[in-house]
Tab-separated table of C-alpha atoms and ligand atoms in Angstrom:
chain	number	residue	atom	x	y	z
A	275	UNK	CA	-20.948	-27.478	6.914
A	276	UNK	CA	-20.009	-24.380	9.157
A	277	UNK	CA	-16.957	-22.543	8.279
A	278	UNK	CA	-16.655	-21.512	12.092
A	279	UNK	CA	-18.689	-19.322	14.513
A	280	UNK	CA	-18.285	-15.553	14.418
A	281	UNK	CA	-20.494	-12.747	16.437
A	282	UNK	CA	-20.712	-9.189	14.974
A	283	UNK	CA	-21.389	-6.297	16.905
A	284	UNK	CA	-22.772	-3.670	14.717
A	285	UNK	CA	-25.395	-3.812	11.723
A	286	UNK	CA	-25.206	-0.482	10.240
A	287	UNK	CA	-24.711	-0.310	6.578
A	288	UNK	CA	-21.141	-2.205	6.962
A	289	UNK	CA	-21.787	-4.453	9.290
A	290	UNK	CA	-24.865	-5.648	7.567
A	291	UNK	CA	-22.832	-6.170	4.116
A	292	UNK	CA	-20.084	-8.012	6.180
A	293	UNK	CA	-22.546	-10.487	8.089
A	294	UNK	CA	-24.135	-11.204	4.891
A	295	UNK	CA	-20.641	-12.203	3.244
A	296	UNK	CA	-20.026	-14.480	6.201
A	297	UNK	CA	-22.911	-16.265	6.042
A	298	UNK	CA	-22.626	-16.661	2.239
A	299	UNK	CA	-19.300	-17.875	2.780
A	300	UNK	CA	-20.509	-20.570	5.312
A	301	UNK	CA	-19.885	-18.943	8.939
A	302	UNK	CA	-22.359	-19.432	11.558
A	303	UNK	CA	-23.224	-15.994	12.881
A	304	UNK	CA	-24.305	-14.364	15.968
A	305	UNK	CA	-25.465	-10.601	15.591
A	306	UNK	CA	-26.195	-7.678	18.171
A	307	UNK	CA	-26.867	-4.401	17.369
A	308	UNK	CA	-28.191	-1.272	19.457
A	309	UNK	CA	-31.332	-1.026	17.398
A	310	UNK	CA	-32.788	-4.346	17.958
A	311	UNK	CA	-34.934	-4.383	14.949
A	312	UNK	CA	-31.945	-4.510	12.479
A	313	UNK	CA	-31.016	-8.132	13.380
A	314	UNK	CA	-34.620	-9.322	12.100
A	315	UNK	CA	-33.448	-9.649	8.346
A	316	UNK	CA	-30.226	-11.203	9.393
A	317	UNK	CA	-32.198	-13.714	11.752
A	318	UNK	CA	-34.447	-14.685	8.718
A	319	UNK	CA	-31.347	-15.116	6.628
A	320	UNK	CA	-29.635	-17.677	9.216
A	321	UNK	CA	-27.917	-15.879	11.913
A	322	UNK	CA	-28.652	-15.768	15.495
A	323	UNK	CA	-29.624	-12.493	17.723
A	324	UNK	CA	-27.719	-11.714	20.780
A	325	UNK	CA	-30.223	-9.601	22.852
A	326	UNK	CA	-26.953	-8.044	24.645
A	327	UNK	CA	-23.361	-7.774	23.997
A	328	UNK	CA	-22.247	-10.282	26.787
A	329	UNK	CA	-24.382	-12.801	24.753
A	330	UNK	CA	-22.927	-12.150	21.530
A	331	UNK	CA	-19.395	-12.311	22.935
A	332	UNK	CA	-20.290	-15.877	24.658
A	333	UNK	CA	-21.328	-16.841	21.185
A	334	UNK	CA	-18.216	-17.097	19.732
A	335	UNK	CA	-14.416	-17.154	19.961
A	336	UNK	CA	-14.079	-14.443	17.001
A	337	UNK	CA	-15.755	-10.957	17.661
A	338	UNK	CA	-16.144	-8.488	14.646
A	339	UNK	CA	-16.841	-4.718	15.742
A	340	UNK	CA	-18.196	-2.939	13.242
A	341	UNK	CA	-19.364	0.481	15.000
A	342	UNK	CA	-19.925	3.990	14.386
A	343	UNK	CA	-16.509	5.313	16.136
A	344	UNK	CA	-14.246	4.533	18.949
A	345	UNK	CA	-16.581	6.229	21.671
A	346	UNK	CA	-19.200	3.604	20.677
A	347	UNK	CA	-16.703	0.876	20.431
A	348	UNK	CA	-15.363	1.275	24.037
A	349	UNK	CA	-18.932	2.188	25.645
A	350	UNK	CA	-19.743	-1.640	24.599
A	351	UNK	CA	-16.491	-3.486	24.801
A	352	UNK	CA	-15.238	-2.223	28.220
A	353	UNK	CA	-18.060	-3.515	30.200
A	354	UNK	CA	-17.545	-7.247	28.658
A	355	UNK	CA	-13.717	-7.269	29.162
A	356	UNK	CA	-13.543	-10.098	31.365
A	357	UNK	CA	-15.786	-12.222	28.936
A	358	UNK	CA	-13.668	-11.449	26.201
A	359	UNK	CA	-10.515	-12.919	27.856
A	360	UNK	CA	-8.904	-14.956	25.223
A	361	UNK	CA	-10.852	-14.201	22.168
A	362	UNK	CA	-10.111	-12.569	19.045
A	363	UNK	CA	-11.523	-9.363	18.236
A	364	UNK	CA	-11.515	-7.531	15.318
A	365	UNK	CA	-12.420	-3.869	15.334
A	366	UNK	CA	-13.322	-2.323	11.630
A	367	UNK	CA	-14.658	0.473	12.873
A	368	UNK	CA	-13.115	3.877	11.736
A	369	UNK	CA	-10.759	5.265	14.232
A	370	UNK	CA	-7.649	7.601	14.819
A	371	UNK	CA	-4.427	5.548	15.089
A	372	UNK	CA	-4.186	6.566	18.708
A	373	UNK	CA	-7.190	5.680	19.459
A	374	UNK	CA	-6.583	1.977	17.938
A	375	UNK	CA	-3.272	2.049	20.049
A	376	UNK	CA	-5.456	2.976	23.215
A	377	UNK	CA	-7.969	-0.128	22.283
A	378	UNK	CA	-4.807	-2.786	21.917
A	379	UNK	CA	-3.319	-1.797	25.068
A	380	UNK	CA	-6.703	-1.976	26.992
A	381	UNK	CA	-7.039	-5.382	25.209
A	382	UNK	CA	-3.380	-6.459	25.996
A	383	UNK	CA	-4.522	-5.258	29.841
A	384	UNK	CA	-7.415	-8.101	29.496
A	385	UNK	CA	-5.771	-11.128	27.528
A	386	UNK	CA	-7.951	-9.938	24.700
A	387	UNK	CA	-6.260	-10.880	21.109
A	388	UNK	CA	-6.928	-7.532	19.378
A	389	UNK	CA	-6.650	-7.002	15.549
A	390	UNK	CA	-7.516	-3.594	14.433
A	391	UNK	CA	-8.897	-3.130	10.800
A	392	UNK	CA	-9.191	-0.173	8.149
A	393	UNK	CA	-11.921	-0.665	5.305
A	394	UNK	CA	-10.560	0.831	2.228
A	395	UNK	CA	-14.084	0.115	0.433
A	396	UNK	CA	-17.766	0.974	0.467
A	397	UNK	CA	-20.652	-1.338	2.003
A	398	UNK	CA	-21.358	-2.069	-1.983
A	399	UNK	CA	-17.933	-2.948	-2.802
A	400	UNK	CA	-17.039	-5.637	0.210
A	401	UNK	CA	-16.395	-8.982	-1.479
A	402	UNK	CA	-16.077	-7.442	-4.473
A	403	UNK	CA	-12.509	-6.978	-6.723
A	404	UNK	CA	-11.770	-3.577	-5.557
A	405	UNK	CA	-11.811	-4.015	-1.771
A	406	UNK	CA	-8.948	-3.825	0.220
A	407	UNK	CA	-8.695	-3.859	4.139
A	408	UNK	CA	-5.679	-3.073	6.050
A	409	UNK	CA	-4.970	-5.142	9.372
A	410	UNK	CA	-2.751	-4.269	12.172
A	411	UNK	CA	-1.977	-5.570	15.782
A	412	UNK	CA	-1.929	-9.329	16.778
A	413	UNK	CA	-0.339	-11.399	14.109
A	414	UNK	CA	-1.936	-14.636	16.044
A	415	UNK	CA	-5.612	-12.657	15.419
A	416	UNK	CA	-4.968	-12.208	11.965
A	417	UNK	CA	-3.625	-15.794	11.449
A	418	UNK	CA	-6.955	-17.002	13.335
A	419	UNK	CA	-9.367	-14.456	11.529
A	420	UNK	CA	-7.685	-13.869	7.913
A	421	UNK	CA	-9.882	-16.923	6.072
A	422	UNK	CA	-13.140	-14.695	7.360
A	423	UNK	CA	-11.577	-11.645	6.668
A	424	UNK	CA	-10.544	-12.527	2.959
A	425	UNK	CA	-14.370	-13.014	2.461
A	426	UNK	CA	-14.356	-9.130	2.450
A	427	UNK	CA	-11.523	-8.483	0.110
A	428	UNK	CA	-7.998	-8.424	-0.230
A	429	UNK	CA	-6.826	-8.545	3.421
A	430	UNK	CA	-3.218	-6.909	4.104
A	431	UNK	CA	-1.466	-7.142	7.267
A	432	UNK	CA	0.420	-4.160	8.026
A	433	UNK	CA	2.426	-4.561	11.008
A	434	UNK	CA	2.044	-5.520	14.922
A	435	UNK	CA	1.513	-1.666	15.860
A	436	UNK	CA	-2.256	-1.679	15.987
A	437	UNK	CA	-2.504	1.888	15.191
A	438	UNK	CA	-0.997	1.489	11.320
A	439	UNK	CA	-3.676	0.129	9.769
A	440	UNK	CA	-5.664	3.320	11.062
A	441	UNK	CA	-2.994	5.472	9.870
A	442	UNK	CA	-3.071	4.189	6.440
A	443	UNK	CA	-6.742	4.615	6.201
A	444	UNK	CA	-6.557	8.107	7.403
A	445	UNK	CA	-3.560	9.328	5.001
A	446	UNK	CA	-5.400	7.857	2.096
A	447	UNK	CA	-8.516	9.321	2.935
A	448	UNK	CA	-6.292	12.844	3.135
A	449	UNK	CA	-5.448	12.174	-0.322
A	450	UNK	CA	-8.875	11.389	-1.506
A	451	UNK	CA	-10.270	14.262	0.437
A	452	UNK	CA	-7.718	16.805	-1.101
A	453	UNK	CA	-8.526	15.442	-4.649
A	454	UNK	CA	-12.107	15.629	-4.564
A	455	UNK	CA	-11.590	19.130	-3.012
A	456	UNK	CA	-9.537	20.204	-6.476
A	457	UNK	CA	-12.720	18.591	-8.255
A	458	UNK	CA	-14.947	20.913	-6.392
A	459	UNK	CA	-12.710	24.178	-6.822
A	460	UNK	CA	-12.560	23.155	-10.731
A	461	UNK	CA	-16.291	22.681	-11.184
A	462	UNK	CA	-16.802	25.916	-9.207
A	463	UNK	CA	-14.588	27.848	-11.492
A	464	UNK	CA	-16.067	26.392	-14.524
A	465	UNK	CA	-19.904	26.874	-13.643
A	466	UNK	CA	-18.845	30.678	-13.826
A	467	UNK	CA	-17.946	29.970	-17.733
A	468	UNK	CA	-21.451	27.783	-18.171
A	469	UNK	CA	-20.081	24.554	-18.005
A	470	UNK	CA	-21.993	21.795	-16.024
A	471	UNK	CA	-20.474	19.913	-13.038
A	472	UNK	CA	-20.424	16.437	-14.936
A	473	UNK	CA	-18.577	18.291	-17.963
A	474	UNK	CA	-15.633	19.489	-15.909
A	475	UNK	CA	-15.276	16.408	-13.869
A	476	UNK	CA	-14.933	14.269	-17.016
A	477	UNK	CA	-12.098	16.607	-17.987
A	478	UNK	CA	-10.932	16.720	-14.646
A	479	UNK	CA	-10.657	12.883	-14.363
A	480	UNK	CA	-8.905	12.704	-17.780
A	481	UNK	CA	-6.258	15.085	-16.596
A	482	UNK	CA	-5.721	13.896	-13.152
A	483	UNK	CA	-5.421	10.424	-14.649
A	484	UNK	CA	-2.796	11.653	-17.098
A	485	UNK	CA	-0.823	13.483	-13.916
A	486	UNK	CA	-1.113	10.795	-11.543
A	487	UNK	CA	1.395	8.284	-13.220
A	488	UNK	CA	3.988	11.208	-12.145
A	489	UNK	CA	3.537	10.686	-8.659
A	490	UNK	CA	5.968	7.909	-7.873
A	491	UNK	CA	8.852	10.092	-9.655
A	492	UNK	CA	7.709	13.029	-7.238
A	493	UNK	CA	7.874	10.633	-4.205
A	494	UNK	CA	11.315	9.618	-5.476
A	495	UNK	CA	12.637	13.262	-4.998
A	496	UNK	CA	11.077	13.519	-1.547
A	497	UNK	CA	13.025	10.101	-0.480
A	498	UNK	CA	15.851	11.609	-1.844
A	499	UNK	CA	15.732	14.690	0.315
A	500	UNK	CA	17.926	16.909	-1.381
A	501	UNK	CA	15.335	18.826	-3.558
A	502	UNK	CA	17.372	20.017	-6.144
A	503	UNK	CA	16.788	17.904	-8.969
A	504	UNK	CA	15.699	20.764	-11.254
A	505	UNK	CA	12.202	19.786	-11.377
A	506	UNK	CA	9.225	22.253	-11.088
A	507	UNK	CA	10.957	24.610	-8.458
A	508	UNK	CA	9.439	26.441	-5.460
A	509	UNK	CA	9.310	30.182	-7.070
A	510	UNK	CA	7.989	28.505	-10.640
A	511	UNK	CA	4.827	26.642	-8.401
A	512	UNK	CA	4.411	29.921	-6.584
A	513	UNK	CA	3.908	32.139	-9.884
A	514	UNK	CA	1.416	29.225	-10.936
A	515	UNK	CA	-0.290	29.162	-7.546
A	516	UNK	CA	-0.778	32.976	-7.630
A	517	UNK	CA	-2.556	32.714	-10.922
A	518	UNK	CA	-4.641	30.024	-9.887
A	519	UNK	CA	-5.957	31.698	-7.067
A	520	UNK	CA	-6.350	35.231	-8.908
A	521	UNK	CA	-8.406	33.721	-11.636
A	522	UNK	CA	-10.367	32.008	-9.196
A	523	UNK	CA	-11.108	35.272	-7.567
A	524	UNK	CA	-11.757	37.326	-10.884
A	525	UNK	CA	-14.371	34.570	-11.483
A	526	UNK	CA	-15.898	35.334	-8.261
A	527	UNK	CA	-15.226	31.971	-6.520
A	528	UNK	CA	-13.157	32.013	-3.126
A	529	UNK	CA	-9.429	30.584	-3.319
A	530	UNK	CA	-9.544	29.041	0.327
A	531	UNK	CA	-9.199	25.628	-1.069
A	532	UNK	CA	-5.713	26.737	-2.810
A	533	UNK	CA	-4.446	29.009	-0.252
A	534	UNK	CA	-2.662	26.358	1.781
A	535	UNK	CA	-0.568	25.041	-0.689
A	536	UNK	CA	0.155	28.670	-1.510
A	537	UNK	CA	0.836	29.645	1.969
A	538	UNK	CA	3.437	26.677	2.182
A	539	UNK	CA	5.336	27.701	-1.061
A	540	UNK	CA	5.440	31.365	-0.015
A	541	UNK	CA	7.190	30.009	2.947
A	542	UNK	CA	10.044	28.008	1.140
A	543	UNK	CA	10.415	31.358	-0.904
A	544	UNK	CA	10.926	33.616	1.726
A	545	UNK	CA	13.041	31.309	3.434
A	546	UNK	CA	15.512	30.985	0.555
A	547	UNK	CA	14.386	27.667	-1.031
A	548	UNK	CA	13.052	29.357	-4.418
A	549	UNK	CA	15.102	26.955	-6.095
A	550	UNK	CA	14.508	24.226	-4.209
A	551	UNK	CA	11.984	21.455	-5.910
A	552	UNK	CA	8.310	22.536	-4.807
A	553	UNK	CA	8.201	18.909	-3.053
A	554	UNK	CA	10.287	20.621	-0.088
A	555	UNK	CA	6.544	21.656	0.926
A	556	UNK	CA	6.531	18.090	2.690
A	557	UNK	CA	9.276	19.501	5.044
A	558	UNK	CA	6.838	22.264	6.515
A	559	UNK	CA	4.188	19.534	7.234
A	560	UNK	CA	5.990	18.074	10.075
A	561	UNK	CA	4.662	19.957	13.483
A	562	UNK	CA	7.499	20.928	15.383
B	769	LIG	N1	-20.152	3.298	5.077
B	769	LIG	C1	-19.041	3.629	4.529
B	769	LIG	O1	-19.103	3.736	3.236
B	769	LIG	C2	-17.765	3.562	5.245
B	769	LIG	C3	-16.699	2.743	4.614
B	769	LIG	C4	-15.316	2.624	5.433
B	769	LIG	C5	-15.223	2.094	6.867
B	769	LIG	N2	-16.902	2.748	7.428
B	769	LIG	C6	-16.566	2.985	8.708
B	769	LIG	O2	-17.646	1.464	8.996
B	769	LIG	C7	-17.735	1.624	10.258
B	769	LIG	C8	-19.262	1.254	10.290
B	769	LIG	O3	-19.986	2.337	9.293
B	769	LIG	P1	-21.462	1.803	8.750
B	769	LIG	O4	-21.488	2.429	7.628
B	769	LIG	O5	-22.041	0.488	9.191
B	769	LIG	O6	-22.278	3.210	9.661
B	769	LIG	P2	-23.672	3.213	9.955
B	769	LIG	O7	-24.468	2.496	8.973
B	769	LIG	O8	-23.952	4.612	10.449
B	769	LIG	O9	-23.997	2.155	11.102
B	769	LIG	C9	-23.160	2.660	12.526
B	769	LIG	C10	-23.245	1.573	13.402
B	769	LIG	O10	-22.989	1.696	14.766
B	769	LIG	C11	-24.114	1.802	15.576
B	769	LIG	N3	-23.897	2.873	16.486
B	769	LIG	C12	-23.650	4.116	16.363
B	769	LIG	N4	-23.537	4.667	17.597
B	769	LIG	C13	-23.708	3.693	19.032
B	769	LIG	C14	-23.465	3.511	19.922
B	769	LIG	N5	-23.614	4.557	20.883
B	769	LIG	N6	-23.882	2.148	20.849
B	769	LIG	C15	-24.022	1.350	19.664
B	769	LIG	N7	-23.832	1.155	18.554
B	769	LIG	C16	-23.843	2.466	17.948
B	769	LIG	C17	-25.401	1.713	14.888
B	769	LIG	O11	-26.289	1.323	15.624
B	769	LIG	P3	-27.868	1.492	15.679
B	769	LIG	O12	-27.969	3.241	15.123
B	769	LIG	O13	-28.289	0.887	13.852
B	769	LIG	O14	-28.623	1.252	16.650
B	769	LIG	C18	-24.868	1.202	13.616
B	769	LIG	O15	-25.117	-0.421	14.007
B	769	LIG	C19	-17.892	2.977	10.785
B	769	LIG	O16	-16.445	3.451	11.772
B	769	LIG	C20	-17.218	4.006	9.376
B	769	LIG	O17	-16.988	4.915	9.614
B	769	LIG	C21	-17.927	2.778	6.715
């Protein structure tokens, strides 16, 4: 028996896997994709292909959007605003928080029940234990869509501000990018001594695994807001940072990835915060 009817706009790597998951869970699925050929395997597997976005929208009261970016979403949703009235749209396309808010405002103007989603998983993880998806926007949309959304992984509703799911996504991706930039810096430095990238990656992984549990204690210092706990201070961190940059250059490796942190430490030291916990760096990140 069908669990319900869902239309999916976008059959890239992510939209395809999600469609497969929904079918496996017993949903009746209608699919649309700009390149129509990508609907064929889904039709063979039991989905219905829609020739147009309007036809896909007409087929279901719940529409999942898994396109490339904000521009492609609005390119295809704006012309069918009237047909979407009263329906639930869950947009899983990666956007910035303000793009999500913009689409939420547009949806509200047209009587569309809107939920924005952020996927903290790669396509192969969808439906598996480690897959996490954030949702924000309409609580009503979340309540309606939740059983279907839970087929993709753990679903977390994070607030009625439609931009929050995306904000979390961007924040976590920022942490990941900076962490893997660190992997690359370490590998570049160690290659000068003949170490393979994999050898260094193994060592970096073990080192970061040992360090990461300290993250919550460091965060508590930031929440405390005084930066006077006597932990590692700015001037001490600056000495270490200077050594890392010098060592990198001595080995013939550019230190640009290390320099932004160094710049903030120098700014704090120069403005009389040499004895503060180095985490005061966070106070310089706010654009004033
Ligand atoms: N793949 C991943 O690892 C990440 C994991 C985290 C979340 N992202 C986001 O998910 C969105 C979809 O990503 P995807 O992996 O499915 O991406 P592609 O395989 O490249 O497929 C893109 C689909 O978007 C269609 N498309 C692109 N531009 C347009 C347009 N102007 N009009 C209509 N459709 C468009 C494309 O269609 P086609 O090229 O097959 O005709 C695909 O269906 C994305 O936001 C990730 O950031 C995935």
